[in-house]
Tab-separated table of C-alpha atoms in Angstrom:
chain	number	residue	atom	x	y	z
F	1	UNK	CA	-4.828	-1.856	-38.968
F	2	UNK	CA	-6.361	-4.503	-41.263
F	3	UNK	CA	-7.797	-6.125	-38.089
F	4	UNK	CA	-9.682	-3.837	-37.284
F	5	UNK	CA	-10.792	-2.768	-40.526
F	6	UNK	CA	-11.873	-6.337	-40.384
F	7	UNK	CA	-13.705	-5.691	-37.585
F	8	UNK	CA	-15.854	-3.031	-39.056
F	9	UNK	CA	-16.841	-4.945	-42.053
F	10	UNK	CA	-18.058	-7.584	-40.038
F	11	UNK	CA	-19.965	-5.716	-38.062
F	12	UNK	CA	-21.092	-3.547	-41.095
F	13	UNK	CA	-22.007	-6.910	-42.721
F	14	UNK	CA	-23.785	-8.566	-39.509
F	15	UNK	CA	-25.958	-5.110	-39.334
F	16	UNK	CA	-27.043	-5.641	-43.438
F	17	UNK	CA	-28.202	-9.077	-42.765
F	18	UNK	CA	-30.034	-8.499	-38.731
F	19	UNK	CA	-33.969	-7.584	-39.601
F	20	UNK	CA	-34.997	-6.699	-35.884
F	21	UNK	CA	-37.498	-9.614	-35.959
F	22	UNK	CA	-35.479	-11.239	-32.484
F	23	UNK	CA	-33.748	-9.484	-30.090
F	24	UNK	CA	-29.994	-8.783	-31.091
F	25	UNK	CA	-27.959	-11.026	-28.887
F	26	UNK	CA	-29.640	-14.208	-30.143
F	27	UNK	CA	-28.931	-13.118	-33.354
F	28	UNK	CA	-25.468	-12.299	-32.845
F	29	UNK	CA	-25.132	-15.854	-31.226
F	30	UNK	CA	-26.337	-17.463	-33.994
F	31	UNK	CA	-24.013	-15.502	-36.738
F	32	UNK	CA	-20.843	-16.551	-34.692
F	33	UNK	CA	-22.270	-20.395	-34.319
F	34	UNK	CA	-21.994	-20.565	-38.008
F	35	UNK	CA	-18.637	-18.494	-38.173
F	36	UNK	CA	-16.008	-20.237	-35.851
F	37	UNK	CA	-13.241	-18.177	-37.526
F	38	UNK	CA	-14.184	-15.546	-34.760
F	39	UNK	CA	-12.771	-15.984	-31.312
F	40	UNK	CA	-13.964	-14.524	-28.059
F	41	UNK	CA	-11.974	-11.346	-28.186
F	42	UNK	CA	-13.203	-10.716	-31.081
F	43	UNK	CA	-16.946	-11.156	-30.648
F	44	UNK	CA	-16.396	-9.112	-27.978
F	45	UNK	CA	-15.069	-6.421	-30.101
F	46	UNK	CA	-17.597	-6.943	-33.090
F	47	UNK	CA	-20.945	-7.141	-30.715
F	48	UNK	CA	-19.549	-3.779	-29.004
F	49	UNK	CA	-19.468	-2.200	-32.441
F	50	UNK	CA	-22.700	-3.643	-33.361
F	51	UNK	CA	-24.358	-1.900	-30.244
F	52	UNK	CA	-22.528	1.479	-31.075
F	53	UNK	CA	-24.622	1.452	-34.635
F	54	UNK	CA	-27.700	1.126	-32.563
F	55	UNK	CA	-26.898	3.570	-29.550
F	56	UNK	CA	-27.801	6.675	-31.873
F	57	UNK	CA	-31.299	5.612	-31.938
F	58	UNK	CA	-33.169	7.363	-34.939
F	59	UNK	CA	-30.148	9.836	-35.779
F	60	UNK	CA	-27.653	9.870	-38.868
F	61	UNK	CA	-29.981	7.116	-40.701
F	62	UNK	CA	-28.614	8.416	-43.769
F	63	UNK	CA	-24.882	8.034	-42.881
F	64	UNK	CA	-22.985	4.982	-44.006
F	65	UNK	CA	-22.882	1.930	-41.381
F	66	UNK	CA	-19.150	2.042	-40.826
F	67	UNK	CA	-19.028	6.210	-40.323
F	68	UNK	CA	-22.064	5.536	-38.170
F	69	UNK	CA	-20.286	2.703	-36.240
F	70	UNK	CA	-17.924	4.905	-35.717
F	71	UNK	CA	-19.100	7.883	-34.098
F	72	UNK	CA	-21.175	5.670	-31.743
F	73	UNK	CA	-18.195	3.991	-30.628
F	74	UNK	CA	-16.425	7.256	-30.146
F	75	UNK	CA	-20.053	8.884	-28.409
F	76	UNK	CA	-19.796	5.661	-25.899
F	77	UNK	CA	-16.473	5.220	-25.063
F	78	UNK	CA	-15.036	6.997	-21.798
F	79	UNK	CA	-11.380	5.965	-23.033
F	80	UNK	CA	-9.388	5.468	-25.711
F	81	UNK	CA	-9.401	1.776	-27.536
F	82	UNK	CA	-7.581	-0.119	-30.608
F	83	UNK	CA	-10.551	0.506	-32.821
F	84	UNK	CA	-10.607	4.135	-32.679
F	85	UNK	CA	-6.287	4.476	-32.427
F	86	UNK	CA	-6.446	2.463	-35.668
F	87	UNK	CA	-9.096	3.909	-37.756
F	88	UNK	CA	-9.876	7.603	-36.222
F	89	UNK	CA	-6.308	8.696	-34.480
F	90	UNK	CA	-7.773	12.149	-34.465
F	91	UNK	CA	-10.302	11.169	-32.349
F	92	UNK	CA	-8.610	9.709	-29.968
F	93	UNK	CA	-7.340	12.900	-27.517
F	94	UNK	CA	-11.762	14.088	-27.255
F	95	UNK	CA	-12.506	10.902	-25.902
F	96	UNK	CA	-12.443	11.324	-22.359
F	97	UNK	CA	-14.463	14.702	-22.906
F	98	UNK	CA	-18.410	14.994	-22.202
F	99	UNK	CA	-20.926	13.586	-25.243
F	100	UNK	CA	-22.183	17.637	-25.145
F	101	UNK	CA	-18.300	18.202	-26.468
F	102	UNK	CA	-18.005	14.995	-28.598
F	103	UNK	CA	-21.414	16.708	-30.508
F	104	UNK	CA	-19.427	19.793	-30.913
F	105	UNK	CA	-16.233	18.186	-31.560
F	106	UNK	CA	-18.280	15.831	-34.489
F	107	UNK	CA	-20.456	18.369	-35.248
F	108	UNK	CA	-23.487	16.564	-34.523
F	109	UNK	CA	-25.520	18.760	-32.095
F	110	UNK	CA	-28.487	19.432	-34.506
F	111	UNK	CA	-29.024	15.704	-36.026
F	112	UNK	CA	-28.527	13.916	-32.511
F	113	UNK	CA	-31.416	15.774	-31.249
F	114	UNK	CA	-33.075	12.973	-34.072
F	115	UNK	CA	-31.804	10.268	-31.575
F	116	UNK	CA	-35.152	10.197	-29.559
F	117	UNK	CA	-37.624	12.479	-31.646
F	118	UNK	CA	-40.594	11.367	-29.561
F	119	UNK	CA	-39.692	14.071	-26.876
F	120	UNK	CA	-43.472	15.274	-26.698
F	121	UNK	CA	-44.851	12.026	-25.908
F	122	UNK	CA	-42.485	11.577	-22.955
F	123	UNK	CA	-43.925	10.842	-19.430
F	124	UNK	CA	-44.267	13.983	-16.917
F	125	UNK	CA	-41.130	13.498	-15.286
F	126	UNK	CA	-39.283	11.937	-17.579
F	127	UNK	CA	-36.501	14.782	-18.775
F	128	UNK	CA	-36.320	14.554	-22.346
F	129	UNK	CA	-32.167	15.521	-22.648
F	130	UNK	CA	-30.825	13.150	-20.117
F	131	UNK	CA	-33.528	10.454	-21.418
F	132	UNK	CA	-31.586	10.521	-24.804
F	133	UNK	CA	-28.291	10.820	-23.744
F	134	UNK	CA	-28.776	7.949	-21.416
F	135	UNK	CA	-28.934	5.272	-24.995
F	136	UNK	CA	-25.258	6.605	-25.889
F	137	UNK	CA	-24.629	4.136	-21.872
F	138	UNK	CA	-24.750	0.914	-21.292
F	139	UNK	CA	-27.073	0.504	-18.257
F	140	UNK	CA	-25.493	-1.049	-14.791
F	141	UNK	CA	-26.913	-5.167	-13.968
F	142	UNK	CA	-28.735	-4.789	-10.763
F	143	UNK	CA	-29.231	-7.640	-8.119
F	144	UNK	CA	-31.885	-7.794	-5.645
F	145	UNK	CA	-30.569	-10.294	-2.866
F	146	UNK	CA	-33.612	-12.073	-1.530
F	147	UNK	CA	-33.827	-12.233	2.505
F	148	UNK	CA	-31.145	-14.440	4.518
F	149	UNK	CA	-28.605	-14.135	1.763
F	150	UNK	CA	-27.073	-10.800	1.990
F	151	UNK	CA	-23.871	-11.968	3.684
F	152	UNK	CA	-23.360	-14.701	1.451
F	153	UNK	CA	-23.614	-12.486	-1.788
F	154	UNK	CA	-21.545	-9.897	-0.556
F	155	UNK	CA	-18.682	-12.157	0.355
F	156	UNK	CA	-19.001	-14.315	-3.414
F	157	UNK	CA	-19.075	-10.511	-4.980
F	158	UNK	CA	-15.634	-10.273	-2.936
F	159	UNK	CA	-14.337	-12.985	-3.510
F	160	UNK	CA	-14.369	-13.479	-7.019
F	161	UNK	CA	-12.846	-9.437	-7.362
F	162	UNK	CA	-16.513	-8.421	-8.774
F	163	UNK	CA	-16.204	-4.508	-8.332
F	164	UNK	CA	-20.366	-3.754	-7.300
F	165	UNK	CA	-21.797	-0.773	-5.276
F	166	UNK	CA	-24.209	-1.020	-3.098
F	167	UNK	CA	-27.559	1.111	-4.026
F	168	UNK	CA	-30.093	-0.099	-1.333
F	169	UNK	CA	-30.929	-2.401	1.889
F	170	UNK	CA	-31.168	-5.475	-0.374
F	171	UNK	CA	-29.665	-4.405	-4.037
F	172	UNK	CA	-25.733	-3.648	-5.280
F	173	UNK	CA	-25.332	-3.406	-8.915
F	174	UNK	CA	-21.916	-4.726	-11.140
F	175	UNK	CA	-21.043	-3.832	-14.726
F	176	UNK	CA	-22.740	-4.985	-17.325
F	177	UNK	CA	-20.515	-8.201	-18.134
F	178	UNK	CA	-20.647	-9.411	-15.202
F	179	UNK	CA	-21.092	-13.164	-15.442
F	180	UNK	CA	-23.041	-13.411	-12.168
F	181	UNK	CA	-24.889	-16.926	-13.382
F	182	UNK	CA	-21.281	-18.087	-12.364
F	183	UNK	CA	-20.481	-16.858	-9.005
F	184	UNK	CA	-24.043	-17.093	-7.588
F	185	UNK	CA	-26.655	-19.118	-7.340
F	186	UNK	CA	-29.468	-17.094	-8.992
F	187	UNK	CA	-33.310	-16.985	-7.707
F	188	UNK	CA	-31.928	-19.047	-4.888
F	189	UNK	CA	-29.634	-16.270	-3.371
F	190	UNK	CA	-30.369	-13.238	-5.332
F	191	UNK	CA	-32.676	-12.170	-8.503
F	192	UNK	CA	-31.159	-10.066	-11.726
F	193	UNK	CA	-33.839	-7.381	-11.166
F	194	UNK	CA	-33.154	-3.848	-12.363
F	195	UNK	CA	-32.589	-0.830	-9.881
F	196	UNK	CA	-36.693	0.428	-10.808
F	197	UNK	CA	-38.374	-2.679	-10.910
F	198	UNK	CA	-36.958	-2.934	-7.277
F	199	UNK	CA	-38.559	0.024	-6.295
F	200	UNK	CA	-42.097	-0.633	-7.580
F	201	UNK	CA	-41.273	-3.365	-4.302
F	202	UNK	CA	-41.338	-0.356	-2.060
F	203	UNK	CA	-45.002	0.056	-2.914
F	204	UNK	CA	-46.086	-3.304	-2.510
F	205	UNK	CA	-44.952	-3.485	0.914
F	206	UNK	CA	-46.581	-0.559	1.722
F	207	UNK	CA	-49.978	-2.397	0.084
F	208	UNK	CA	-49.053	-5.671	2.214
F	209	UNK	CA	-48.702	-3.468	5.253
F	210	UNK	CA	-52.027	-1.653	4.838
F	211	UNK	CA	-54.002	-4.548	3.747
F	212	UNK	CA	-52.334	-6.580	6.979
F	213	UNK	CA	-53.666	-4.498	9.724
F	214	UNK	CA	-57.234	-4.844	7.700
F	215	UNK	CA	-57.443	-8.504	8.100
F	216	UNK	CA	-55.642	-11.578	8.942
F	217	UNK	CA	-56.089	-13.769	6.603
F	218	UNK	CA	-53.227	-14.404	3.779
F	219	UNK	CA	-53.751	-12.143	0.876
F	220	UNK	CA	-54.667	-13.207	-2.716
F	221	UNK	CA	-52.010	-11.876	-5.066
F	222	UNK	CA	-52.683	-12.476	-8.745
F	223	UNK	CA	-49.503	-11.541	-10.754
F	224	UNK	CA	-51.420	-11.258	-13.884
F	225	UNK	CA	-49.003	-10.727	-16.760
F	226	UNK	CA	-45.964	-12.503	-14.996
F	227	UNK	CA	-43.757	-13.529	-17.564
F	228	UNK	CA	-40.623	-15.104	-15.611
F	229	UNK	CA	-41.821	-14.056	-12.276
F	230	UNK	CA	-39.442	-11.599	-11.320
F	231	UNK	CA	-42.233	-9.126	-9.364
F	232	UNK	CA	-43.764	-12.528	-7.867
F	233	UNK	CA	-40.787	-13.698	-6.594
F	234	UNK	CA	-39.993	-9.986	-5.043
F	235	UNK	CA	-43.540	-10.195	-3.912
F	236	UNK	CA	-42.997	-13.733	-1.928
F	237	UNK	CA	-39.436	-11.847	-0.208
F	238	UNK	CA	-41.516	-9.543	0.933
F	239	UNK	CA	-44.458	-11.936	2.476
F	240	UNK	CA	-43.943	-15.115	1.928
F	241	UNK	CA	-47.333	-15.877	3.369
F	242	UNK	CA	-49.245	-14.500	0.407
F	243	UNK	CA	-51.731	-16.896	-1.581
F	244	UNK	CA	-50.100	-16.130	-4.875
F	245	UNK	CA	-51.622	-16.849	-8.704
F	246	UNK	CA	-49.555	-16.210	-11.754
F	247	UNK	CA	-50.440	-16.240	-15.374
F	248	UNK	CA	-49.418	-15.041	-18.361
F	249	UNK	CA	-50.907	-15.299	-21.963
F	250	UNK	CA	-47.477	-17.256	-23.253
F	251	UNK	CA	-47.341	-21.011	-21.611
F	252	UNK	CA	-43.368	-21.085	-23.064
F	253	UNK	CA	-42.515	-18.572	-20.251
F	254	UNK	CA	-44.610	-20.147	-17.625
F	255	UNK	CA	-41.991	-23.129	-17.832
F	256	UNK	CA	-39.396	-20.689	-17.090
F	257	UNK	CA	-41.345	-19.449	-14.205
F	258	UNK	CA	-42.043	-22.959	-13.145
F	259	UNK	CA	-38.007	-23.269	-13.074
F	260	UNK	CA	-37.371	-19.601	-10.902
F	261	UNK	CA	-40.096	-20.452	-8.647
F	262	UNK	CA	-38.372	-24.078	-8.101
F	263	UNK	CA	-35.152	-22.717	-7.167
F	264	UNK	CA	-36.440	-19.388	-5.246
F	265	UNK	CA	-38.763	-22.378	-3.061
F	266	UNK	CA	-42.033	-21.278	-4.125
F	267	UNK	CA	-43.906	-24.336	-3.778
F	268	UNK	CA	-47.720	-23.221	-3.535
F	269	UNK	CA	-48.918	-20.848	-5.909
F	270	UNK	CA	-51.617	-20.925	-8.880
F	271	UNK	CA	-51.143	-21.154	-12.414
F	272	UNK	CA	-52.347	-20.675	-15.416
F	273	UNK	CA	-52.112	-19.361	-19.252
F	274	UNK	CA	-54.562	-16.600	-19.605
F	275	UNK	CA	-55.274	-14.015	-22.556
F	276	UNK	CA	-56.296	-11.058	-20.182
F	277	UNK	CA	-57.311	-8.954	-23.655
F	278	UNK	CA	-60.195	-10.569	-23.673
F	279	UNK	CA	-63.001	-11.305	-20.555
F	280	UNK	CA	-61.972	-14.952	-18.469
F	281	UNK	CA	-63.663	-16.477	-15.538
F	282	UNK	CA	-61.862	-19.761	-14.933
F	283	UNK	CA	-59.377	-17.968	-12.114
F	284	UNK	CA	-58.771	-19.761	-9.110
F	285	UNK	CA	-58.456	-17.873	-5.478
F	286	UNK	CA	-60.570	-14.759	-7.100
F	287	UNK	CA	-61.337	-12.121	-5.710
F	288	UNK	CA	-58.176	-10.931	-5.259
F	289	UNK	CA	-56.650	-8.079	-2.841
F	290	UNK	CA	-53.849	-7.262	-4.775
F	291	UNK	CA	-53.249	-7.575	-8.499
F	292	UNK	CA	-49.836	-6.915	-10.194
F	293	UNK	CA	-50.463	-5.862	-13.883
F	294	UNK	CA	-46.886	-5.244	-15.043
F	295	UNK	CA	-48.501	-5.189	-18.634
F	296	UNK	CA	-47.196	-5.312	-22.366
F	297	UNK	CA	-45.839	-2.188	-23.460
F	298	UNK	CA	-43.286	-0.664	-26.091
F	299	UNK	CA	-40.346	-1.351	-23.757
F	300	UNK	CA	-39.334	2.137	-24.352
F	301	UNK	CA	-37.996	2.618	-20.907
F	302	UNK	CA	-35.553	-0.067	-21.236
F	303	UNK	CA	-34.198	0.931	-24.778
F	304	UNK	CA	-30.431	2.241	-23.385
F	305	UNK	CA	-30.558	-1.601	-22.611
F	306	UNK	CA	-31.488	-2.603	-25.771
F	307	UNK	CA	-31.147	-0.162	-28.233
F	308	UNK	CA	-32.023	-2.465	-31.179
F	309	UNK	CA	-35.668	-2.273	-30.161
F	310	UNK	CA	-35.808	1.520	-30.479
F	311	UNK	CA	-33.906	1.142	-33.822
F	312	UNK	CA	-36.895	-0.556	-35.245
F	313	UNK	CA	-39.816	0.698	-33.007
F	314	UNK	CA	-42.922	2.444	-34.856
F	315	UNK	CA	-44.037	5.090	-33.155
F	316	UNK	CA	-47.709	3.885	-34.427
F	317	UNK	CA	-47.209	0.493	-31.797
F	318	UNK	CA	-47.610	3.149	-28.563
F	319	UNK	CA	-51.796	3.430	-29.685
F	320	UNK	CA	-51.786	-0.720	-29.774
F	321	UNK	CA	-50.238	-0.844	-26.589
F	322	UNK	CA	-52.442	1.162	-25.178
F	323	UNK	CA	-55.586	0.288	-26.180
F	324	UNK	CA	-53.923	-3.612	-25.169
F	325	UNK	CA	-53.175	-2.233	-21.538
F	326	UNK	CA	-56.731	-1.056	-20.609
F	327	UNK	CA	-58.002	-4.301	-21.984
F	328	UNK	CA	-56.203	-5.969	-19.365
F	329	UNK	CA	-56.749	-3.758	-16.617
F	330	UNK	CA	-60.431	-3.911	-17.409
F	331	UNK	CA	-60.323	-7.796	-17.256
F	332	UNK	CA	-58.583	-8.278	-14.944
F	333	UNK	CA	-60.362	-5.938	-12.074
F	334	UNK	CA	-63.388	-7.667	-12.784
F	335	UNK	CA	-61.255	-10.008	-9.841
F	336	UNK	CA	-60.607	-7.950	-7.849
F	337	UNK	CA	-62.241	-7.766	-4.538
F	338	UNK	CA	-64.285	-4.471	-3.430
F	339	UNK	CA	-61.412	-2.149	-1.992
F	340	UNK	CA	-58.702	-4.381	-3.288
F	341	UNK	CA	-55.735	-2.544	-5.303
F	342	UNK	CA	-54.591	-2.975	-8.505
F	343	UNK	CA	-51.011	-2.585	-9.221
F	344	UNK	CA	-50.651	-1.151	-12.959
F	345	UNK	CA	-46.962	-1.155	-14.017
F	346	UNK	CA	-44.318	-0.100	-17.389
F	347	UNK	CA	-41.539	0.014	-18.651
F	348	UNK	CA	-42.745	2.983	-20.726
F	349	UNK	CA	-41.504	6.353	-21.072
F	350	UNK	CA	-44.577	7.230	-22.679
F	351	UNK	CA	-47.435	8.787	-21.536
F	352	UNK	CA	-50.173	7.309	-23.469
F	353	UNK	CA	-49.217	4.178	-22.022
F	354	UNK	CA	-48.864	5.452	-18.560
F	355	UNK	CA	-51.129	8.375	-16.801
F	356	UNK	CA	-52.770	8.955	-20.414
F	357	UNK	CA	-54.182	5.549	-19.835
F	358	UNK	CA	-55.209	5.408	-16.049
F	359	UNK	CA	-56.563	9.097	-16.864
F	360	UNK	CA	-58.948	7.277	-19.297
F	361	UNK	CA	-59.770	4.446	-16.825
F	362	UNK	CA	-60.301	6.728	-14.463
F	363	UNK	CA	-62.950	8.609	-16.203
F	364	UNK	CA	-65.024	5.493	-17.438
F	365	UNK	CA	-64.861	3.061	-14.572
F	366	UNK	CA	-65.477	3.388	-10.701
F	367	UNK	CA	-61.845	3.865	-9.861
F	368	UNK	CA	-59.797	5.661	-7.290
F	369	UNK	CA	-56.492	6.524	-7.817
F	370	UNK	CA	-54.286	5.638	-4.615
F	371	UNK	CA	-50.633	6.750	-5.894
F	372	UNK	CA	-48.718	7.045	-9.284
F	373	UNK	CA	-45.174	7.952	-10.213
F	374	UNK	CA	-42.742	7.667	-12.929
F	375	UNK	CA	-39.521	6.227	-12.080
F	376	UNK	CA	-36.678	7.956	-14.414
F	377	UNK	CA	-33.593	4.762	-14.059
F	378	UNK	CA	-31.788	7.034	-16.264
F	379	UNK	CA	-29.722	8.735	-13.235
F	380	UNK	CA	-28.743	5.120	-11.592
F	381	UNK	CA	-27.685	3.739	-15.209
F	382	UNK	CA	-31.047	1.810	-14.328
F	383	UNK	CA	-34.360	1.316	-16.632
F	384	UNK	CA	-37.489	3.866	-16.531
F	385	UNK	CA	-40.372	2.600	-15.694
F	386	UNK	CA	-44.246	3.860	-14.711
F	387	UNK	CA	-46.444	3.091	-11.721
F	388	UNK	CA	-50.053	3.458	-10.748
F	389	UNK	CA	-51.838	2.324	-7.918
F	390	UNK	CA	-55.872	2.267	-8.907
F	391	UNK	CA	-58.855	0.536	-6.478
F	392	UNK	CA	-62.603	0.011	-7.086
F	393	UNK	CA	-65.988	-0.015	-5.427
F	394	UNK	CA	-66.775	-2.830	-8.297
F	395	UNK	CA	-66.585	-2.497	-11.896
């Protein structure tokens, strides 16, 4: 029992020191780089318990770490473990039940409806109860396997005994420790993209498809805020013909795009570092047809993902996001060519930053809105995330 009482100190003691300034895991990788007494099993062990603090969001703050730990652990797992036989036996036979009879059993109804208090600012379409429940699961890894390569995923999946399910024409998802970096050859045969972001691909084909039959030329794509490339990569798959342009306003993760694009052979494309709050006018290829804004925002839809960020989130950052998104937009359209489309994309559950914010574009510039939706992951153990589809006459 004094091993895993050693656990929970640990973890109790990694939680005292972590400030929320960088995101969890690279903290956690640094503590055990200066502690080689721990071995893999049990970083493993003391990560998971780490995560089970975090998992009750904004609930029991005033409960002691290790109690805390605890009933997160015991919310999250779906069968018994060593940690909970050893240090709450009387737990043990309520694991298996539903988290609506772990409350009960705990006691817990009224202060876990404290886990996500910010149920009025949610997203139409976004239901509040299963939006909550869904921090207290570790979301599924999705893969989006990029065209030609669907037999040779598959049969690496199956050969190294990877249990995945298969949730679309060109996407399976594993478990979340999957170590896929080491059975495939990522960007090259398939792209870690989640289960929603592959979905805001069903709309851009449908804009590649409309704007085709218009003219024949290849159409200017700007991916505006691209960070890594993910969405320009998807957007290549699905016309590799496109004249594409990516920026982003952080040149460190332009070299990581430079890297993706290498080994997804993207070869001609635009670049360049770009701080879309404020007006620019050096953009090459403009105007565009088709600009992807998948813009800054509180990352609240991906929190059951990483629940650290929602730990330390102020609710007074969804205003500064906001008023950051419509910057962009505004800057950005100012590229876009007469009857072009503007892709406007989050992974927000709120709806300040989503239809609150094209409501407010709407109403003060010459837009028209084509299509909008919210896309709740929660169901598919997937991310939530917002999309709106705007065009102009000219701003």
């Amino acid at each position: 029992m004094s091993r895993f009482h050693s656990y929970l100190n640990s973890s109790t003691s990694i939680l005292s020191e972590y400030s929320g300034k960088e995101p969890f895991s690279l903290f956690l990788k640094s503590v055990f780089r200066k502690n080689k007494k721990y071995g893999s099993r049990d970083r493993r062990i003391i990560s998971h318990l780490c995560y089970c603090y975090f998992r009750l969001g904004k609930s029991l703050m005033d409960v002691p770490k290790e109690e805390r730990i605890l009933m997160g652990l015991f919310l999250v797992s779906q069968e018994p473990n060593q940690v909970l036989e050893a240090l709450k036996p009387e737990w043990v036979d309520k694991v298996t039940s539903s988290i609506a009879e772990k409350k009960r059993f705990l006691g817990i109804e009224t202060e876990l409806e404290q886990l996500f208090p910010y149920r009025s600012g949610l997203s139409e379409g976004i239901a509040s109860d299963e939006f909550s429940d869904s921090f207290l699961t570790q979301p599924n890894v999705f893969v989006r396997i990029r065209p030609g390569f669907k037999e040779t995923v598959l049969n690496k999946l199956k050969s190294h005994d990877i249990q995945f399910e298969i949730v679309g024409e060109q996407a399976s998802s594993v478990s979340p420790n999957t170590k896929l970096d080491q059975i495939l050859v990522l960007d090259k045969e398939a792209v870690i993209q989640d289960w929603s972001s592959q979905q805001v691909g069903n709309e851009l084909f449908e804009l590649f498809q409309t704007l085709k039959q218009v003219q024949g030329d290849p159409l200017r794509v700007w991916d505006c805020c691209a960070g890594s490339g993910g969405k320009s990569i998807m957007a290549f798959d699905l016309n590799n013909s496109i004249q594409l342009t990516v920026s982003d306003v952080r040149s460190s993760i332009l070299n990581n795009l430079r890297n993706r694009f290498k080994k997804a052979g993207i070869n001609r494309y635009d670049e360049l570092t770009a701080d879309l709050s404020k007006p620019i006018n050096d953009i090459p290829n403009h105007p565009f047809d088709i600009i992807i804004a998948d813009v800054p925002c509180t990352g609240s839809g991906t929190w059951s993902r990483t629940p650290e960020q929602f730990h330390y989130f102020d609710e007074s950052r969804i205003e500064w996001y906001a008023t950051l998104q419509r910057s962009i937009v505004v800057n950005s359209m100012a590229h876009l060519k007469r009857d072009g489309y503007l892709v406007y994309i989050t992974c927000s559950v709120f709806k300040e930053e989503n239809e609150m914010n094209i409501e407010r574009l709407l109403s003060k510039y010459e837009l028209d809105l084509i299509a909008q939706k919210v896309i709740p992951g929660y169901n598919e153990r997937a991310d939530s995330m917002f999309i709106s589809i705007l065009s102009h006459a000219q701003l």
